[in-house]
CSV table of C-alpha atoms in Angstrom, one decimal:
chain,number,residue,atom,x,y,z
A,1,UNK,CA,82.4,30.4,130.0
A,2,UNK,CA,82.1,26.6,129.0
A,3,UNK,CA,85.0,24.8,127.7
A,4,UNK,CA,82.8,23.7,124.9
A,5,UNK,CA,81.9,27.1,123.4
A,6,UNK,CA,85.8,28.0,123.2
A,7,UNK,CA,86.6,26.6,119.9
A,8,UNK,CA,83.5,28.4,118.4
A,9,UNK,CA,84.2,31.6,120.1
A,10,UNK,CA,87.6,31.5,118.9
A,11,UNK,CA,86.3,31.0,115.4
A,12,UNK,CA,83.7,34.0,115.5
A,13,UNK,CA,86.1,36.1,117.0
A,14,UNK,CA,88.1,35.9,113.7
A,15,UNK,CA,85.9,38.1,112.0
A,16,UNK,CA,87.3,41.1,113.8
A,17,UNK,CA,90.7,40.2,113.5
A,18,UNK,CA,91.7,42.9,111.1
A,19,UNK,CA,95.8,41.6,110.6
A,20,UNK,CA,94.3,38.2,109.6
A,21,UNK,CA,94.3,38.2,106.0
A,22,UNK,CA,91.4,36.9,104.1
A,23,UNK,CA,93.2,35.5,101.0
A,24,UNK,CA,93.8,31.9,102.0
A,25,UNK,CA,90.2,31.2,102.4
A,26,UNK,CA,89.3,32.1,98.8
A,27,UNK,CA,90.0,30.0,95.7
A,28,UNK,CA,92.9,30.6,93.9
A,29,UNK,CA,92.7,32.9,91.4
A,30,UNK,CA,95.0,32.6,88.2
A,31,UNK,CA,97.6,36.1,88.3
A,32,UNK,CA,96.6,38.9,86.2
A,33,UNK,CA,99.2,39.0,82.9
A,34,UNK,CA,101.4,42.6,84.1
A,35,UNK,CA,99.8,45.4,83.0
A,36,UNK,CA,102.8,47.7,81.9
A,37,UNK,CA,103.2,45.7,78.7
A,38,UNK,CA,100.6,48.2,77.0
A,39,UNK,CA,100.5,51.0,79.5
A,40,UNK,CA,103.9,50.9,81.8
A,41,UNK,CA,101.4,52.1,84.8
A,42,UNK,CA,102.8,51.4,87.9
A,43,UNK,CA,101.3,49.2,90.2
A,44,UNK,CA,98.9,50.6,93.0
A,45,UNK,CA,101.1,51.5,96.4
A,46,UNK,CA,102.4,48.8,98.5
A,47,UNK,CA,102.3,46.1,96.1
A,48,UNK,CA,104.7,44.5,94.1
A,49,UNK,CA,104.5,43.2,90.3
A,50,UNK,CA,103.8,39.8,91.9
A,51,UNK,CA,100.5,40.3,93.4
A,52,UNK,CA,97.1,39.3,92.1
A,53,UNK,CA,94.4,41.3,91.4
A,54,UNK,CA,92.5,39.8,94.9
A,55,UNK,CA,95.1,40.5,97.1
A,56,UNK,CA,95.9,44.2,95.2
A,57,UNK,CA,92.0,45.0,96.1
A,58,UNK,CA,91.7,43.9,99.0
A,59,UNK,CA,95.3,45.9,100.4
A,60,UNK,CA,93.2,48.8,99.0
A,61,UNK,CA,90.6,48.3,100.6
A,62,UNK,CA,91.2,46.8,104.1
A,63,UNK,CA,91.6,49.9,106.0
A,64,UNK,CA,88.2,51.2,104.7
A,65,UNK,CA,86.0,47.8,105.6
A,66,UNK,CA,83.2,48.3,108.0
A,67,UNK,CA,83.7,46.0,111.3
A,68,UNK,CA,81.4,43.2,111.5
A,69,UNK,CA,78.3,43.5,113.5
A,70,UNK,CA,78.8,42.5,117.2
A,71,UNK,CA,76.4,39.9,117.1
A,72,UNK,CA,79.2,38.0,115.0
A,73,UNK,CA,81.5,37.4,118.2
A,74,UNK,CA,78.8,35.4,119.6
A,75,UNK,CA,78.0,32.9,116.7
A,76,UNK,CA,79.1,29.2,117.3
A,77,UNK,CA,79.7,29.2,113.4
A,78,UNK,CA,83.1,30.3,111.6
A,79,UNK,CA,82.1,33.5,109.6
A,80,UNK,CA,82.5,33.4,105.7
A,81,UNK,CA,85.1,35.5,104.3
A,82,UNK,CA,83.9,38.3,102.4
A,83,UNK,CA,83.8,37.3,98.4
A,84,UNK,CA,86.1,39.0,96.2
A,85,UNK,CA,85.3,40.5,92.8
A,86,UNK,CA,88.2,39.7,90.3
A,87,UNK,CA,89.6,43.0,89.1
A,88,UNK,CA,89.5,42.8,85.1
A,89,UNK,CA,92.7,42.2,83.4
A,90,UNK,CA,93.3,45.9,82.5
A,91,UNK,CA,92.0,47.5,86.0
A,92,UNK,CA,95.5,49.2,86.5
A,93,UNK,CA,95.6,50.8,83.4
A,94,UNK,CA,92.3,52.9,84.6
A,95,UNK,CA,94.5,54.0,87.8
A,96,UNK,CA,94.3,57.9,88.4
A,97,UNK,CA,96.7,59.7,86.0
A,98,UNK,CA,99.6,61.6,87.5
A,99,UNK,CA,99.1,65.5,87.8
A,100,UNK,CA,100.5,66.7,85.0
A,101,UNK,CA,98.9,64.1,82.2
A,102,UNK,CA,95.5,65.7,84.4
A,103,UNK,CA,97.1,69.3,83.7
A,104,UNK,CA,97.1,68.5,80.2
A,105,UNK,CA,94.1,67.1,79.8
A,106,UNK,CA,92.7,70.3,81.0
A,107,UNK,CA,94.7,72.8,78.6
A,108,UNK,CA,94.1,70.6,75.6
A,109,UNK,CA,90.5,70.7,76.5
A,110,UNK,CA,90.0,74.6,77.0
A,111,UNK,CA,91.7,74.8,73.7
A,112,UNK,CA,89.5,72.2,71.5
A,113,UNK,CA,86.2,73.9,73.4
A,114,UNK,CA,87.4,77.6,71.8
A,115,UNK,CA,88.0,76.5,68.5
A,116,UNK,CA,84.6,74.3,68.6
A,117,UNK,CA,83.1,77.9,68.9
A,118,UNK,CA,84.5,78.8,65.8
A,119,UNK,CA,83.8,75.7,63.7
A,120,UNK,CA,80.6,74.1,64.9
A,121,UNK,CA,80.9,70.3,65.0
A,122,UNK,CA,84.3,69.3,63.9
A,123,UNK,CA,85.9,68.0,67.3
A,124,UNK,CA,88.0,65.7,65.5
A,125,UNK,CA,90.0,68.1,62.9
A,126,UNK,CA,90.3,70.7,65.8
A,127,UNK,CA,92.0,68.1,67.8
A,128,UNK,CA,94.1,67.5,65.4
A,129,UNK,CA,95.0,70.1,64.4
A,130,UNK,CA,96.1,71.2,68.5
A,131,UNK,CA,97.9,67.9,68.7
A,132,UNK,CA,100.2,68.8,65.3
A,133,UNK,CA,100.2,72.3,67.4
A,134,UNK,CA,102.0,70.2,71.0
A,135,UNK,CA,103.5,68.1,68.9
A,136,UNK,CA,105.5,71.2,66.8
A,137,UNK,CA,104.3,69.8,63.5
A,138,UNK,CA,102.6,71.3,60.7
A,139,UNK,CA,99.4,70.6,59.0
A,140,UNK,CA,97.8,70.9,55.6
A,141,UNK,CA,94.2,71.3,54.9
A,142,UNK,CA,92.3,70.2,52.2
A,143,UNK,CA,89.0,70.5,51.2
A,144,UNK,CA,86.5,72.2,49.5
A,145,UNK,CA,86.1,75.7,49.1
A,146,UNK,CA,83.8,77.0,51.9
A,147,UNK,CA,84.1,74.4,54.4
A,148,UNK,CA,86.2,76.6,57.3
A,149,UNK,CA,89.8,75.4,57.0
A,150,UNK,CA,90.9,79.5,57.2
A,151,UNK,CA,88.0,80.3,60.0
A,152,UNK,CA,89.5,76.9,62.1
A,153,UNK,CA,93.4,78.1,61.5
A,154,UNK,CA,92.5,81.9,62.3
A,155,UNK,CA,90.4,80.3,65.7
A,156,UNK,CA,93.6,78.1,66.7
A,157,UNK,CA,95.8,81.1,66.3
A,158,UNK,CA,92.9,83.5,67.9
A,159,UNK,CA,93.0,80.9,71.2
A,160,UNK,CA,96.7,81.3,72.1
A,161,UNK,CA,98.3,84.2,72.8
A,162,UNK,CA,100.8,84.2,70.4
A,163,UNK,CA,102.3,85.9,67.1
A,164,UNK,CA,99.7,85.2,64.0
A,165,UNK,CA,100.8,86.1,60.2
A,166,UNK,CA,98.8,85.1,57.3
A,167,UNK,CA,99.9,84.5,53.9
A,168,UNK,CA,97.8,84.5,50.7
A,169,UNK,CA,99.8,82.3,48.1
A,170,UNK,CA,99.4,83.8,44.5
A,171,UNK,CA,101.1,82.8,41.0
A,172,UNK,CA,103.4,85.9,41.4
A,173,UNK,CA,104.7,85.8,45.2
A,174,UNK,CA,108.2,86.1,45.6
A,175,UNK,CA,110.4,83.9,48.3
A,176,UNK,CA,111.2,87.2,49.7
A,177,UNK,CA,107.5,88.0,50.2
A,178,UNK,CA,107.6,84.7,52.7
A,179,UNK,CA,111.0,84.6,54.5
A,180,UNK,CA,112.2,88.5,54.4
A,181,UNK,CA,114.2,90.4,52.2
A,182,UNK,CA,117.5,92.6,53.0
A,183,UNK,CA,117.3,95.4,52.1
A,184,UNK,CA,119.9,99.0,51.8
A,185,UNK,CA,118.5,101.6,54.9
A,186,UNK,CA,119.6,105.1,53.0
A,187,UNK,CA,119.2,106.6,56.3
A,188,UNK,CA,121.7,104.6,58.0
A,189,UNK,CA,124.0,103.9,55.4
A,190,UNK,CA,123.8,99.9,55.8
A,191,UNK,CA,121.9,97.1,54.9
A,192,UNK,CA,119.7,95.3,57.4
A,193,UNK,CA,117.0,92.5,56.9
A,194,UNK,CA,113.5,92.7,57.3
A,195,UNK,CA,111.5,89.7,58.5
A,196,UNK,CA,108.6,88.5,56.3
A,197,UNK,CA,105.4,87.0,57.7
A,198,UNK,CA,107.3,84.0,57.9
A,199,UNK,CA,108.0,84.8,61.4
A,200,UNK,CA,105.4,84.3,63.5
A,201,UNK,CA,104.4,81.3,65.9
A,202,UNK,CA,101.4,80.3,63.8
A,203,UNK,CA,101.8,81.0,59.8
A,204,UNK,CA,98.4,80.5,57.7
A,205,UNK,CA,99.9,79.2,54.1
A,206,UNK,CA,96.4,80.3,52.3
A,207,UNK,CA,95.7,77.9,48.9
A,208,UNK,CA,99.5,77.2,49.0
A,209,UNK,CA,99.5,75.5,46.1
A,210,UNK,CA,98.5,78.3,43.8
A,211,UNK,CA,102.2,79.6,44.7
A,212,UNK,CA,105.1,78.4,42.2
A,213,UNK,CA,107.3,75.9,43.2
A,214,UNK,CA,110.1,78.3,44.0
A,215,UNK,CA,108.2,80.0,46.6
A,216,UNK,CA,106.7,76.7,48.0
A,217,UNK,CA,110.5,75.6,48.2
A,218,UNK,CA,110.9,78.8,50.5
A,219,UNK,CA,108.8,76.9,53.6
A,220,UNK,CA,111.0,73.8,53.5
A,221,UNK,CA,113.4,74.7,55.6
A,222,UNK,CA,111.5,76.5,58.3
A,223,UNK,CA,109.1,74.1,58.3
A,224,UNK,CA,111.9,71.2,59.0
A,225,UNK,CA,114.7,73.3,60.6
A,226,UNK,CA,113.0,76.1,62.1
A,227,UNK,CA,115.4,78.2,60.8
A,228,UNK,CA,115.2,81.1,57.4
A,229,UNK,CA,118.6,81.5,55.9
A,230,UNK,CA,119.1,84.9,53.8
A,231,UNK,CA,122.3,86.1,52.1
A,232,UNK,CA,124.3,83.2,54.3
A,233,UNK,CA,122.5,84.3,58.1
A,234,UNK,CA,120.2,82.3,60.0
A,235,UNK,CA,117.4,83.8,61.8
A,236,UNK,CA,115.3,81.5,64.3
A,237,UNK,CA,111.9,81.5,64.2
A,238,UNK,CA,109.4,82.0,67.4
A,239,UNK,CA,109.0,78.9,69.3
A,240,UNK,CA,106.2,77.3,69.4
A,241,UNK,CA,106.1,77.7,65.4
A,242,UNK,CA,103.6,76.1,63.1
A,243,UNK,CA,102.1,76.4,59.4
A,244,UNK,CA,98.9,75.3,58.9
A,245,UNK,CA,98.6,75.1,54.9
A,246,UNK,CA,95.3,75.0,53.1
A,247,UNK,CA,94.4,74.3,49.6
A,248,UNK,CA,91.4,72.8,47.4
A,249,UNK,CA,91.4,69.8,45.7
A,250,UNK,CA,89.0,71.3,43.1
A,251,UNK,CA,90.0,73.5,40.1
A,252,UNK,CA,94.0,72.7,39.1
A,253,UNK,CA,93.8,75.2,36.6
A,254,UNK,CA,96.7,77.4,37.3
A,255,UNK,CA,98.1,75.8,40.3
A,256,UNK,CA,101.2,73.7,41.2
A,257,UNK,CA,101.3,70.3,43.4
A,258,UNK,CA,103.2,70.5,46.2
A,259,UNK,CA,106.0,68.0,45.7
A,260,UNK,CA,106.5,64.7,47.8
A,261,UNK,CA,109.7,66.3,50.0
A,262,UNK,CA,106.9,69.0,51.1
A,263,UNK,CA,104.0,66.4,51.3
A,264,UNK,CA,106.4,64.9,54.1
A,265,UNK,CA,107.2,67.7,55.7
A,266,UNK,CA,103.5,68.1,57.3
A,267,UNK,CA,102.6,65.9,60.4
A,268,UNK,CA,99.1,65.9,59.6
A,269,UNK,CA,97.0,65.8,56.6
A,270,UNK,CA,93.2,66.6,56.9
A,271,UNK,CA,90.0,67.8,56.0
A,272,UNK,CA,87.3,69.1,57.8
A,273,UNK,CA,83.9,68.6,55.5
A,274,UNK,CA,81.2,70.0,55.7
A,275,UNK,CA,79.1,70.3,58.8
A,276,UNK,CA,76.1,68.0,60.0
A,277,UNK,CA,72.3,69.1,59.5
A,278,UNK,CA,72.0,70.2,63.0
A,279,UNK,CA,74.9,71.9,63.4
A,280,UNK,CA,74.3,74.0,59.8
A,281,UNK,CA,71.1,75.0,61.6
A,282,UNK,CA,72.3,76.6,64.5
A,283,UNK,CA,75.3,78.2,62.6
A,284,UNK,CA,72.0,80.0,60.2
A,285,UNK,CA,70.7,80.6,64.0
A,286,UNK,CA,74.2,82.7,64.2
A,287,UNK,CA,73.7,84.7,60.4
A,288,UNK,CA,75.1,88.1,62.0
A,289,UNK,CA,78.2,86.5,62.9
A,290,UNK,CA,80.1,87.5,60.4
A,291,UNK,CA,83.8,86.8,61.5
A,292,UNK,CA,83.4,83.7,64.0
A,293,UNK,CA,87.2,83.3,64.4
A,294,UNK,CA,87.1,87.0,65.7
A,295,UNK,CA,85.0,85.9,68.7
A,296,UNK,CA,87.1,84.0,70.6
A,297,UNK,CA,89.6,85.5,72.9
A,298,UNK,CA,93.1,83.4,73.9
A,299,UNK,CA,93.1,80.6,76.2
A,300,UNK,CA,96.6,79.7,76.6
A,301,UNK,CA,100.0,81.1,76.3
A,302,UNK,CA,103.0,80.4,73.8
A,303,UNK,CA,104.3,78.7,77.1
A,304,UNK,CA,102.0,77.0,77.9
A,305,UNK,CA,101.9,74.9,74.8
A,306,UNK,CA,106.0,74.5,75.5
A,307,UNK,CA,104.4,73.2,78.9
A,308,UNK,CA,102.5,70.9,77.1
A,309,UNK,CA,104.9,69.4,74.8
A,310,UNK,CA,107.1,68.9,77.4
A,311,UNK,CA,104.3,66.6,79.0
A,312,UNK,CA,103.4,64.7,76.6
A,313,UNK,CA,107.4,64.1,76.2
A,314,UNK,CA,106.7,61.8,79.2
A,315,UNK,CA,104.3,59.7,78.1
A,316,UNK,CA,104.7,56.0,77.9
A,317,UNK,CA,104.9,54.6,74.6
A,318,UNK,CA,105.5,50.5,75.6
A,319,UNK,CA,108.0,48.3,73.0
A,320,UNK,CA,104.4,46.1,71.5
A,321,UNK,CA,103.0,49.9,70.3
A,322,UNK,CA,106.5,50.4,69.0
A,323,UNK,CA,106.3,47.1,67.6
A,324,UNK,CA,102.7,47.8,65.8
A,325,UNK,CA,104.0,51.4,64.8
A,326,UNK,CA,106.6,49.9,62.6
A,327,UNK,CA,104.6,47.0,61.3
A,328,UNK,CA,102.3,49.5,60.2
A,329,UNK,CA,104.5,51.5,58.2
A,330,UNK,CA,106.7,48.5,56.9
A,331,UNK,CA,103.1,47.2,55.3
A,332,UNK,CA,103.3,50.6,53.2
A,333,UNK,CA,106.5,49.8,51.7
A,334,UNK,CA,105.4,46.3,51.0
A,335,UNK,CA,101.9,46.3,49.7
A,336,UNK,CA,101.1,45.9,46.1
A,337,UNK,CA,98.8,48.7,45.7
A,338,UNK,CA,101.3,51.1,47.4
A,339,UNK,CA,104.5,52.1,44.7
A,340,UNK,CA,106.4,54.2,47.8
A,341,UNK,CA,105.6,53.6,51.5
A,342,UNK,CA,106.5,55.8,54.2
A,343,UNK,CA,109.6,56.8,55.4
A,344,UNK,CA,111.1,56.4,59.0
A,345,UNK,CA,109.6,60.6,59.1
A,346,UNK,CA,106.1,59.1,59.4
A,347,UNK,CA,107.3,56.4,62.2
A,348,UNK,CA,108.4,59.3,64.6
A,349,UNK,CA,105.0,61.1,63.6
A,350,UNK,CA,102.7,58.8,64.6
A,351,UNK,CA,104.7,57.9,68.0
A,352,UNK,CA,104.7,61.9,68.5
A,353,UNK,CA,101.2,62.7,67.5
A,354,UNK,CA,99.9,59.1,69.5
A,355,UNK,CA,101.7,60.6,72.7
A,356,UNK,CA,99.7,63.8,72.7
A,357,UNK,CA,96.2,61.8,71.6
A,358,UNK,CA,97.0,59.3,75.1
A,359,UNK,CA,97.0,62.6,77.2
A,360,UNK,CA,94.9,64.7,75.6
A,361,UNK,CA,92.5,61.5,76.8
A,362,UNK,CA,93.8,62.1,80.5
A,363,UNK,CA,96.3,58.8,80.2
A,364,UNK,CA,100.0,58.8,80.9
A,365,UNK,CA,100.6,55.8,78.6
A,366,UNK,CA,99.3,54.7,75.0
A,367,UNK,CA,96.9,52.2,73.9
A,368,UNK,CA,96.8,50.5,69.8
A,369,UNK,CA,93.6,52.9,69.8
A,370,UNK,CA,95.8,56.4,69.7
A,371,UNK,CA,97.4,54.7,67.1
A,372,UNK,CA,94.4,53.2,64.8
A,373,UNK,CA,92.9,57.1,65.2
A,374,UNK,CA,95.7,59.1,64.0
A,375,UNK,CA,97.9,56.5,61.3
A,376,UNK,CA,94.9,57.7,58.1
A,377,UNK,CA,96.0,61.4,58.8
A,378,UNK,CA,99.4,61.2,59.6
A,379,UNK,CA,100.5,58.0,56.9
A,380,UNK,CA,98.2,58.9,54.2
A,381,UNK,CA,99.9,61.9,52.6
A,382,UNK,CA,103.5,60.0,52.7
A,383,UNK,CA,102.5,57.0,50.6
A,384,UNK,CA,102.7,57.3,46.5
A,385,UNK,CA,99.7,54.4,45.0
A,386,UNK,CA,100.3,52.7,41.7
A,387,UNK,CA,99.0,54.1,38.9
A,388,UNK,CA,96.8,50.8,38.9
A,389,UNK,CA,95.6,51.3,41.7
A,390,UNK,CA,94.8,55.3,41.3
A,391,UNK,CA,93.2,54.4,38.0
A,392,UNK,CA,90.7,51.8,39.8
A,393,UNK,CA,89.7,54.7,42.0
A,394,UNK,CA,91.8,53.9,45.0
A,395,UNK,CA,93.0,56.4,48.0
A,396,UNK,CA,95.9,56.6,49.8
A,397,UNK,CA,93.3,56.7,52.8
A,398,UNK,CA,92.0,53.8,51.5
A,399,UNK,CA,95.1,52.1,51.3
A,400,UNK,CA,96.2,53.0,55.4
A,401,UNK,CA,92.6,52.0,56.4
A,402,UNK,CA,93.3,48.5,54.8
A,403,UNK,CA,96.6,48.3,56.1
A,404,UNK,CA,94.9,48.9,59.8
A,405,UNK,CA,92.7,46.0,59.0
A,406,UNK,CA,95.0,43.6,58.1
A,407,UNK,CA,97.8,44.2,60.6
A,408,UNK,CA,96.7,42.4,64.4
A,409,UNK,CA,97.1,45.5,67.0
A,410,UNK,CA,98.2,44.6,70.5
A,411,UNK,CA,96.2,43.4,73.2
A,412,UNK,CA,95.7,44.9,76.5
A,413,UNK,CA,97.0,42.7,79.4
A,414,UNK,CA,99.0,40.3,77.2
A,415,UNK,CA,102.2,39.7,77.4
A,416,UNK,CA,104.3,40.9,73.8
């Protein structure tokens, strides 16, 4: 071999010199802000926090790399390194999600499909009304009369194999008609208690606001303690427990407002409305179906929504959504159109419910979006508007969706 081709071969032969790395031939490349601030993902294996997003790709990828052609050893010319495309800023955000935020992702969807079956075309109350479900919360429907909220409770309850009680609120129910009464037993000579419907992991609370106040005073402390006291003894109710309350905000006549302690004892407030053109055309395509809820068979388990919860216990919530969470709900109790904001109840809801929304999603960690798509449902009910404002025609949905506009969300990739 000629002493003057040596350099050159050298130089070609440093294409197939695999422990050579290929970083100090390319530009530099400013470093990519950390990505946990908005996601706390961990970084890809084998890197640190330090490295950039060329040298990240290119450790991912450098055991995978076809070998250069042979004809490369042979050229008289260095070889170019390989270009690089820059990762974007948020690329380790869309890593794979760990195995149990992909377990979740799978129960939550088998359980939005089965109630989709029952009412056509409302994804986003169903999903709702499963993540007040994981989350152990309750939830109140209103709407008009005929628009499914009793088809989609009896369709939640009908997909999970647990305990399901309905309760029609009238003018003359008793408090003992909800939580039990004790009663004397003749035949054994001693009194004993007898559970009301009360006591069930899913409670329908049908037009609950046709009840009087006395009996709508009976949910408050199961709904918030889980427990029903009766002649001084407290009896636990089945876990996972839920009410899911419906009422109409037509015809008053002859029915009592639930009170603002009760308002804030719901997690989510909703409505469902009424169905798209499409989708009223292929429910007329279904006439004989008389009972839709009645179709669907359970899905899931009582423990498997335990399972769940549990999950979605572990998902990342970062200090900068913190951060927006509470500037959200400190512009209720400062905004001129609001007279009382929410309380530190509605904070913890939105974290809760925002949790469940980032997995339900298939991610381990939450973004500003979880939080824009749930504060109208879960804030609205808990704010009280001026009577200025609710004689100009104003909403407390109204009032949330301004507050959304007008406070700056976090950014993905930037540092808080």
């Amino acid at each position: 071999m000629s002493t003057d081709n040596s350099d050159a071969t050298q130089l070609g032969s440093l294409g197939h010199m695999p422990q050579q790395p290929r970083i100090p031939a390319q530009p530099h490349v400013p470093r990519q802000p950390a990505i946990p601030t908005l996601g706390g993902q961990p970084s890809l294996p084998g890197h640190g926090p330090d490295d950039d997003a060329e040298s990240t790709l290119l450790g991912t990828h450098a055991t995978t790399r076809p070998a250069a052609p042979a004809a490369t050893a042979h050229s008289s010319q260095p070889q170019p390194a390989q270009p690089v495309r820059p990762r974007p800023a948020a690329a380790g955000l869309m890593s794979a999600p760990p195995a149990d935020i992909t377990e979740f992702h799978g129960m939550f969807s088998r359980l939005v499909d089965n109630v989709s079956q029952v009412v056509v075309g409302k994804e986003t109350p169903i999903r709702q009304c499963a993540t007040a479900l994981v989350v152990g919360g309750h939830i109140l429907l209103e709407d008009n009369p005929g628009t499914g909220k009793t088809q989609l409770a009896r369709g939640l309850a009908n997909s999970i194999d647990m305990p399901f009680k309905r309760i029609q609120f009238t003018p003359d129910l008793l408090p003992s008609d909800v939580v039990g009464v004790t009663y004397y037993d003749q035949k054994r000579g001693e009194f004993e208690y007898r559970e009301g419907p009360i006591f069930a992991s899913i409670v329908l609370a049908d037009e609950i606001n046709r009840a009087s106040p006395k009996t709508q005073s009976a949910l408050l402390e199961v709904m918030e303690e889980q427990n029903v006291t009766v002649d001084g003894v407290t009896h636990p109710v089945p876990q996972p427990f839920m009410v899911i309350a419906t009422q109409n905000p037509i015809e008053q006549l002859g029915t009592y407002k639930l009170p603002e302690a009760q308002m804030d004892r719901f997690l989510i407030k909703t409505a469902i409305g009424y169905p798209s053109h499409e989708a009223s055309v292929d429910i007329l395509r279904q006439v004989n179906v008389t009972d839709r809820a009645a179709t669907v068979h359970p899905v899931l388990t009582g423990d498997d929504v335990l399972r769940m919860r549990r999950i979605s216990e572990r998902v990342h919530l970062d200090d900068a959504i913190l951060e927006y969470i509470v500037r959200l709900v400190e512009a209720t109790r400062h905004n001129e159109r609001i007279q009382v904001g929410s309380s530190m109840r509605g904070a913890l809801a939105l974290a809760r419910c925002a949790r469940v929304w980032a997995a339900s999603d298939n991610r381990g960690y939450v973004v500003p979006d979880d939080v824009k798509g749930l504060a109208v449902v879960v804030l609205a009910h808990r704010i009280t508007l001026t009577a200025e404002s609710t004689f100009a025609g104003a909403t407390p949905e109204q009032a949330i969706g301004q507050i959304l506009d007008d406070v700056p969300a976090p950014t993905l990739g930037a540092n808080a």
